[in-house]
Amino acid sequence: MAGTRDLLMVADSKLVSYSNASALLTAGVQFIAPAPADQVKDEVYAALGLTRAATVDWVPGRDAGKTSAQRESYRVLEDTHTLKGARKSDPELTVRRILVHSTANAAGQRAARDKRLTKAADDLGKLAGAGGGRHYKNAEKIVARLGVIAAKRRVASCLRFHVTEDEHGVPALDWHFDEDVLNCPAEDL
């Protein structure tokens, strides 16, 4: 009964920082926590395919009475994540990462993305119409506003644009969403 006990720390996403991971790894403490959303970029998920992920044989309680076709399904894939410190002299820390794909979460994320794209398209349409007007007299002001819209609506990865000026210096905005980025196969994580 008095033997050595291993410790597994379970926490929320606040645990996953360079300083915390460094201290836990140095102390030999194992930990599990969800990665903060901003630490796993969309490009990571886009590069991974569901065919590489293992199907998990688990049914959430809310799906217990549903047929297998109606149930949410899960797939998991293991890889590594590298944390970098604030200083150049800080060693990189590599930790094990488990990526989980949920069909329900994927559907919710698609709906949220579609909503962001619709709002961004509305904002960009208004900006394109305002070129040369009182607030957007030059290309620099349009590009600055484009940056704000792309960041606010989180569409920078798929937004493509070109700003031109006519012989009188009146700017014009031409934009579109990159279909290759938007049409990543649904099988991707």
PDB file of C-alpha atoms in Angstrom:
ATOM      1  CA  MET A   1       0.000   0.000   0.000  1.00  0.00           C
ATOM      2  CA  ALA A   2       2.874   2.404   0.601  1.00  0.00           C
ATOM      3  CA  GLY A   3       4.429   1.774  -2.838  1.00  0.00           C
ATOM      4  CA  THR A   4       5.095   4.403  -5.471  1.00  0.00           C
ATOM      5  CA  ARG A   5       2.024   5.784  -7.172  1.00  0.00           C
ATOM      6  CA  ASP A   6       2.065   7.340 -10.638  1.00  0.00           C
ATOM      7  CA  LEU A   7       0.298  10.646 -11.029  1.00  0.00           C
ATOM      8  CA  LEU A   8      -1.804  11.637 -14.024  1.00  0.00           C
ATOM      9  CA  MET A   9      -2.849  15.275 -14.024  1.00  0.00           C
ATOM     10  CA  VAL A  10      -6.141  15.964 -15.818  1.00  0.00           C
ATOM     11  CA  ALA A  11      -6.906  19.610 -16.559  1.00  0.00           C
ATOM     12  CA  ASP A  12      -8.558  22.022 -18.944  1.00  0.00           C
ATOM     13  CA  SER A  13      -6.870  23.781 -21.872  1.00  0.00           C
ATOM     14  CA  LYS A  14      -5.186  26.351 -19.591  1.00  0.00           C
ATOM     15  CA  LEU A  15      -2.682  23.649 -18.648  1.00  0.00           C
ATOM     16  CA  VAL A  16      -1.246  23.512 -22.161  1.00  0.00           C
ATOM     17  CA  SER A  17       1.329  26.281 -22.110  1.00  0.00           C
ATOM     18  CA  TYR A  18       5.086  26.162 -22.511  1.00  0.00           C
ATOM     19  CA  SER A  19       5.830  26.947 -18.861  1.00  0.00           C
ATOM     20  CA  ASN A  20       3.322  24.405 -17.507  1.00  0.00           C
ATOM     21  CA  ALA A  21       4.385  21.630 -19.884  1.00  0.00           C
ATOM     22  CA  SER A  22       8.057  22.312 -19.131  1.00  0.00           C
ATOM     23  CA  ALA A  23       7.495  22.076 -15.368  1.00  0.00           C
ATOM     24  CA  LEU A  24       5.389  18.904 -15.671  1.00  0.00           C
ATOM     25  CA  LEU A  25       7.837  17.168 -18.006  1.00  0.00           C
ATOM     26  CA  THR A  26      10.780  18.116 -15.777  1.00  0.00           C
ATOM     27  CA  ALA A  27       8.952  16.706 -12.741  1.00  0.00           C
ATOM     28  CA  GLY A  28       8.028  13.543 -14.646  1.00  0.00           C
ATOM     29  CA  VAL A  29       4.306  14.156 -14.242  1.00  0.00           C
ATOM     30  CA  GLN A  30       2.053  12.738 -16.934  1.00  0.00           C
ATOM     31  CA  PHE A  31      -0.815  14.986 -17.990  1.00  0.00           C
ATOM     32  CA  ILE A  32      -3.806  15.100 -20.266  1.00  0.00           C
ATOM     33  CA  ALA A  33      -5.655  18.231 -21.340  1.00  0.00           C
ATOM     34  CA  PRO A  34      -7.425  19.532 -24.429  1.00  0.00           C
ATOM     35  CA  ALA A  35      -5.219  21.726 -26.576  1.00  0.00           C
ATOM     36  CA  PRO A  36      -6.335  25.336 -26.798  1.00  0.00           C
ATOM     37  CA  ALA A  37      -8.099  25.918 -30.113  1.00  0.00           C
ATOM     38  CA  ASP A  38      -5.534  28.499 -31.209  1.00  0.00           C
ATOM     39  CA  GLN A  39      -2.692  25.970 -30.867  1.00  0.00           C
ATOM     40  CA  VAL A  40      -4.058  23.594 -33.508  1.00  0.00           C
ATOM     41  CA  LYS A  41      -4.345  25.422 -36.805  1.00  0.00           C
ATOM     42  CA  ASP A  42      -6.909  24.542 -39.465  1.00  0.00           C
ATOM     43  CA  GLU A  43      -4.065  23.530 -41.771  1.00  0.00           C
ATOM     44  CA  VAL A  44      -3.169  20.690 -39.375  1.00  0.00           C
ATOM     45  CA  TYR A  45      -6.640  19.211 -39.696  1.00  0.00           C
ATOM     46  CA  ALA A  46      -6.760  19.811 -43.454  1.00  0.00           C
ATOM     47  CA  ALA A  47      -3.554  17.802 -43.912  1.00  0.00           C
ATOM     48  CA  LEU A  48      -4.899  14.771 -42.033  1.00  0.00           C
ATOM     49  CA  GLY A  49      -7.324  12.280 -43.529  1.00  0.00           C
ATOM     50  CA  LEU A  50      -9.959  10.243 -41.755  1.00  0.00           C
ATOM     51  CA  THR A  51      -8.686   7.133 -43.488  1.00  0.00           C
ATOM     52  CA  ARG A  52      -5.564   7.355 -41.294  1.00  0.00           C
ATOM     53  CA  ALA A  53      -7.618   7.693 -38.116  1.00  0.00           C
ATOM     54  CA  ALA A  54      -8.905   4.745 -36.080  1.00  0.00           C
ATOM     55  CA  THR A  55     -12.637   4.439 -35.505  1.00  0.00           C
ATOM     56  CA  VAL A  56     -13.569   4.485 -31.830  1.00  0.00           C
ATOM     57  CA  ASP A  57     -16.166   1.976 -30.679  1.00  0.00           C
ATOM     58  CA  TRP A  58     -18.027   4.295 -28.315  1.00  0.00           C
ATOM     59  CA  VAL A  59     -21.586   5.572 -28.311  1.00  0.00           C
ATOM     60  CA  PRO A  60     -22.493   8.695 -26.340  1.00  0.00           C
ATOM     61  CA  GLY A  61     -25.436   8.287 -23.982  1.00  0.00           C
ATOM     62  CA  ARG A  62     -27.523  10.754 -25.988  1.00  0.00           C
ATOM     63  CA  ASP A  63     -27.201   8.445 -29.041  1.00  0.00           C
ATOM     64  CA  ALA A  64     -27.954   5.159 -27.242  1.00  0.00           C
ATOM     65  CA  GLY A  65     -31.484   4.850 -28.649  1.00  0.00           C
ATOM     66  CA  LYS A  66     -30.520   5.795 -32.209  1.00  0.00           C
ATOM     67  CA  THR A  67     -29.712   3.527 -35.116  1.00  0.00           C
ATOM     68  CA  SER A  68     -26.054   3.224 -36.108  1.00  0.00           C
ATOM     69  CA  ALA A  69     -26.642   5.504 -39.108  1.00  0.00           C
ATOM     70  CA  GLN A  70     -28.068   8.235 -36.842  1.00  0.00           C
ATOM     71  CA  ARG A  71     -25.337   8.036 -34.199  1.00  0.00           C
ATOM     72  CA  GLU A  72     -22.435  10.365 -33.881  1.00  0.00           C
ATOM     73  CA  SER A  73     -19.152   8.671 -34.725  1.00  0.00           C
ATOM     74  CA  TYR A  74     -15.618   9.316 -33.549  1.00  0.00           C
ATOM     75  CA  ARG A  75     -12.172   8.738 -35.030  1.00  0.00           C
ATOM     76  CA  VAL A  76      -8.799   9.358 -33.395  1.00  0.00           C
ATOM     77  CA  LEU A  77      -5.303   9.930 -34.661  1.00  0.00           C
ATOM     78  CA  GLU A  78      -2.120  10.249 -32.643  1.00  0.00           C
ATOM     79  CA  ASP A  79       0.743  12.589 -33.480  1.00  0.00           C
ATOM     80  CA  THR A  80       3.002  15.043 -31.664  1.00  0.00           C
ATOM     81  CA  HIS A  81       2.775  18.733 -30.853  1.00  0.00           C
ATOM     82  CA  THR A  82       5.743  21.027 -30.363  1.00  0.00           C
ATOM     83  CA  LEU A  83       5.596  23.883 -27.861  1.00  0.00           C
ATOM     84  CA  LYS A  84       8.049  26.756 -28.193  1.00  0.00           C
ATOM     85  CA  GLY A  85       9.125  29.030 -25.377  1.00  0.00           C
ATOM     86  CA  ALA A  86       9.166  32.812 -25.461  1.00  0.00           C
ATOM     87  CA  ARG A  87      12.959  32.973 -25.584  1.00  0.00           C
ATOM     88  CA  LYS A  88      15.136  31.602 -28.385  1.00  0.00           C
ATOM     89  CA  SER A  89      17.170  29.735 -25.762  1.00  0.00           C
ATOM     90  CA  ASP A  90      14.084  27.829 -24.539  1.00  0.00           C
ATOM     91  CA  PRO A  91      14.245  24.246 -25.763  1.00  0.00           C
ATOM     92  CA  GLU A  92      11.319  23.021 -27.841  1.00  0.00           C
ATOM     93  CA  LEU A  93       9.019  20.629 -26.014  1.00  0.00           C
ATOM     94  CA  THR A  94       7.393  17.785 -27.910  1.00  0.00           C
ATOM     95  CA  VAL A  95       4.306  16.206 -26.387  1.00  0.00           C
ATOM     96  CA  ARG A  96       1.965  13.449 -27.511  1.00  0.00           C
ATOM     97  CA  ARG A  97      -1.261  14.716 -29.078  1.00  0.00           C
ATOM     98  CA  ILE A  98      -4.480  12.848 -29.789  1.00  0.00           C
ATOM     99  CA  LEU A  99      -6.745  14.383 -32.423  1.00  0.00           C
ATOM    100  CA  VAL A 100     -10.410  13.432 -32.164  1.00  0.00           C
ATOM    101  CA  HIS A 101     -12.895  13.789 -35.023  1.00  0.00           C
ATOM    102  CA  SER A 102     -16.569  13.874 -34.129  1.00  0.00           C
ATOM    103  CA  THR A 103     -19.197  13.880 -36.869  1.00  0.00           C
ATOM    104  CA  ALA A 104     -21.447  16.125 -34.751  1.00  0.00           C
ATOM    105  CA  ASN A 105     -18.640  18.616 -34.086  1.00  0.00           C
ATOM    106  CA  ALA A 106     -17.676  18.555 -37.767  1.00  0.00           C
ATOM    107  CA  ALA A 107     -21.256  19.387 -38.786  1.00  0.00           C
ATOM    108  CA  GLY A 108     -21.382  22.213 -36.248  1.00  0.00           C
ATOM    109  CA  GLN A 109     -18.059  23.592 -37.432  1.00  0.00           C
ATOM    110  CA  ARG A 110     -19.214  23.485 -41.071  1.00  0.00           C
ATOM    111  CA  ALA A 111     -22.356  25.420 -40.133  1.00  0.00           C
ATOM    112  CA  ALA A 112     -20.303  27.981 -38.187  1.00  0.00           C
ATOM    113  CA  ARG A 113     -17.843  28.315 -41.092  1.00  0.00           C
ATOM    114  CA  ASP A 114     -20.694  28.851 -43.545  1.00  0.00           C
ATOM    115  CA  LYS A 115     -22.105  31.562 -41.283  1.00  0.00           C
ATOM    116  CA  ARG A 116     -18.681  33.269 -41.052  1.00  0.00           C
ATOM    117  CA  LEU A 117     -18.291  33.106 -44.841  1.00  0.00           C
ATOM    118  CA  THR A 118     -21.730  34.638 -45.371  1.00  0.00           C
ATOM    119  CA  LYS A 119     -20.993  37.498 -42.974  1.00  0.00           C
ATOM    120  CA  ALA A 120     -17.535  38.021 -44.495  1.00  0.00           C
ATOM    121  CA  ALA A 121     -19.010  38.062 -48.012  1.00  0.00           C
ATOM    122  CA  ASP A 122     -21.494  40.711 -46.922  1.00  0.00           C
ATOM    123  CA  ASP A 123     -18.712  42.816 -45.353  1.00  0.00           C
ATOM    124  CA  LEU A 124     -16.471  42.395 -48.395  1.00  0.00           C
ATOM    125  CA  GLY A 125     -19.292  43.269 -50.800  1.00  0.00           C
ATOM    126  CA  LYS A 126     -19.892  46.504 -48.903  1.00  0.00           C
ATOM    127  CA  LEU A 127     -16.165  47.250 -48.894  1.00  0.00           C
ATOM    128  CA  ALA A 128     -15.900  46.626 -52.647  1.00  0.00           C
ATOM    129  CA  GLY A 129     -18.766  49.072 -53.210  1.00  0.00           C
ATOM    130  CA  ALA A 130     -17.159  51.690 -50.976  1.00  0.00           C
ATOM    131  CA  GLY A 131     -13.858  51.869 -52.917  1.00  0.00           C
ATOM    132  CA  GLY A 132     -13.055  55.471 -53.777  1.00  0.00           C
ATOM    133  CA  GLY A 133     -15.639  56.747 -51.321  1.00  0.00           C
ATOM    134  CA  ARG A 134     -15.155  58.999 -48.326  1.00  0.00           C
ATOM    135  CA  HIS A 135     -13.631  56.330 -46.056  1.00  0.00           C
ATOM    136  CA  TYR A 136     -11.751  54.230 -48.620  1.00  0.00           C
ATOM    137  CA  LYS A 137     -10.074  56.741 -50.921  1.00  0.00           C
ATOM    138  CA  ASN A 138      -6.954  54.652 -51.552  1.00  0.00           C
ATOM    139  CA  ALA A 139      -5.800  51.041 -51.820  1.00  0.00           C
ATOM    140  CA  GLU A 140      -4.025  51.120 -48.449  1.00  0.00           C
ATOM    141  CA  LYS A 141      -7.251  51.876 -46.591  1.00  0.00           C
ATOM    142  CA  ILE A 142      -9.063  49.067 -48.396  1.00  0.00           C
ATOM    143  CA  VAL A 143      -6.270  46.601 -47.612  1.00  0.00           C
ATOM    144  CA  ALA A 144      -6.286  47.681 -43.965  1.00  0.00           C
ATOM    145  CA  ARG A 145     -10.048  47.103 -43.740  1.00  0.00           C
ATOM    146  CA  LEU A 146      -9.649  43.750 -45.535  1.00  0.00           C
ATOM    147  CA  GLY A 147      -7.277  42.683 -42.769  1.00  0.00           C
ATOM    148  CA  VAL A 148      -9.819  43.613 -40.117  1.00  0.00           C
ATOM    149  CA  ILE A 149     -12.611  41.708 -41.880  1.00  0.00           C
ATOM    150  CA  ALA A 150     -10.428  38.631 -42.476  1.00  0.00           C
ATOM    151  CA  ALA A 151      -9.369  38.525 -38.825  1.00  0.00           C
ATOM    152  CA  LYS A 152     -12.812  39.257 -37.372  1.00  0.00           C
ATOM    153  CA  ARG A 153     -14.596  36.686 -39.553  1.00  0.00           C
ATOM    154  CA  ARG A 154     -11.652  34.225 -39.423  1.00  0.00           C
ATOM    155  CA  VAL A 155     -11.499  33.767 -43.203  1.00  0.00           C
ATOM    156  CA  ALA A 156      -7.876  34.759 -43.852  1.00  0.00           C
ATOM    157  CA  SER A 157      -6.877  31.238 -44.916  1.00  0.00           C
ATOM    158  CA  CYS A 158      -9.381  31.171 -47.797  1.00  0.00           C
ATOM    159  CA  LEU A 159      -9.707  34.858 -48.738  1.00  0.00           C
ATOM    160  CA  ARG A 160      -8.018  35.914 -51.972  1.00  0.00           C
ATOM    161  CA  PHE A 161      -8.118  39.518 -53.138  1.00  0.00           C
ATOM    162  CA  HIS A 162      -6.614  42.033 -55.510  1.00  0.00           C
ATOM    163  CA  VAL A 163      -6.830  45.801 -55.145  1.00  0.00           C
ATOM    164  CA  THR A 164      -6.238  47.976 -58.199  1.00  0.00           C
ATOM    165  CA  GLU A 165      -6.405  51.692 -58.871  1.00  0.00           C
ATOM    166  CA  ASP A 166      -7.648  53.320 -62.056  1.00  0.00           C
ATOM    167  CA  GLU A 167      -5.958  56.228 -63.819  1.00  0.00           C
ATOM    168  CA  HIS A 168      -7.569  58.645 -61.339  1.00  0.00           C
ATOM    169  CA  GLY A 169      -6.311  56.702 -58.310  1.00  0.00           C
ATOM    170  CA  VAL A 170      -9.750  55.312 -57.441  1.00  0.00           C
ATOM    171  CA  PRO A 171      -9.291  51.883 -55.826  1.00  0.00           C
ATOM    172  CA  ALA A 172     -11.272  48.795 -56.806  1.00  0.00           C
ATOM    173  CA  LEU A 173     -11.465  45.561 -54.866  1.00  0.00           C
ATOM    174  CA  ASP A 174     -11.780  42.132 -56.468  1.00  0.00           C
ATOM    175  CA  TRP A 175     -12.085  39.227 -54.001  1.00  0.00           C
ATOM    176  CA  HIS A 176     -13.142  35.598 -53.758  1.00  0.00           C
ATOM    177  CA  PHE A 177     -12.914  32.643 -51.401  1.00  0.00           C
ATOM    178  CA  ASP A 178     -10.428  29.973 -52.502  1.00  0.00           C
ATOM    179  CA  GLU A 179     -12.535  26.960 -53.502  1.00  0.00           C
ATOM    180  CA  ASP A 180      -9.617  24.549 -53.025  1.00  0.00           C
ATOM    181  CA  VAL A 181      -9.412  25.548 -49.369  1.00  0.00           C
ATOM    182  CA  LEU A 182     -13.179  25.504 -48.877  1.00  0.00           C
ATOM    183  CA  ASN A 183     -13.676  22.174 -50.601  1.00  0.00           C
ATOM    184  CA  CYS A 184     -11.346  20.060 -48.474  1.00  0.00           C
ATOM    185  CA  PRO A 185     -12.871  16.600 -48.527  1.00  0.00           C
ATOM    186  CA  ALA A 186     -15.353  15.882 -45.753  1.00  0.00           C
ATOM    187  CA  GLU A 187     -13.242  12.842 -44.870  1.00  0.00           C
ATOM    188  CA  ASP A 188     -10.459  15.106 -43.596  1.00  0.00           C
ATOM    189  CA  LEU A 189     -10.049  15.588 -39.862  1.00  0.00           C
TER     190      LEU A 189
END
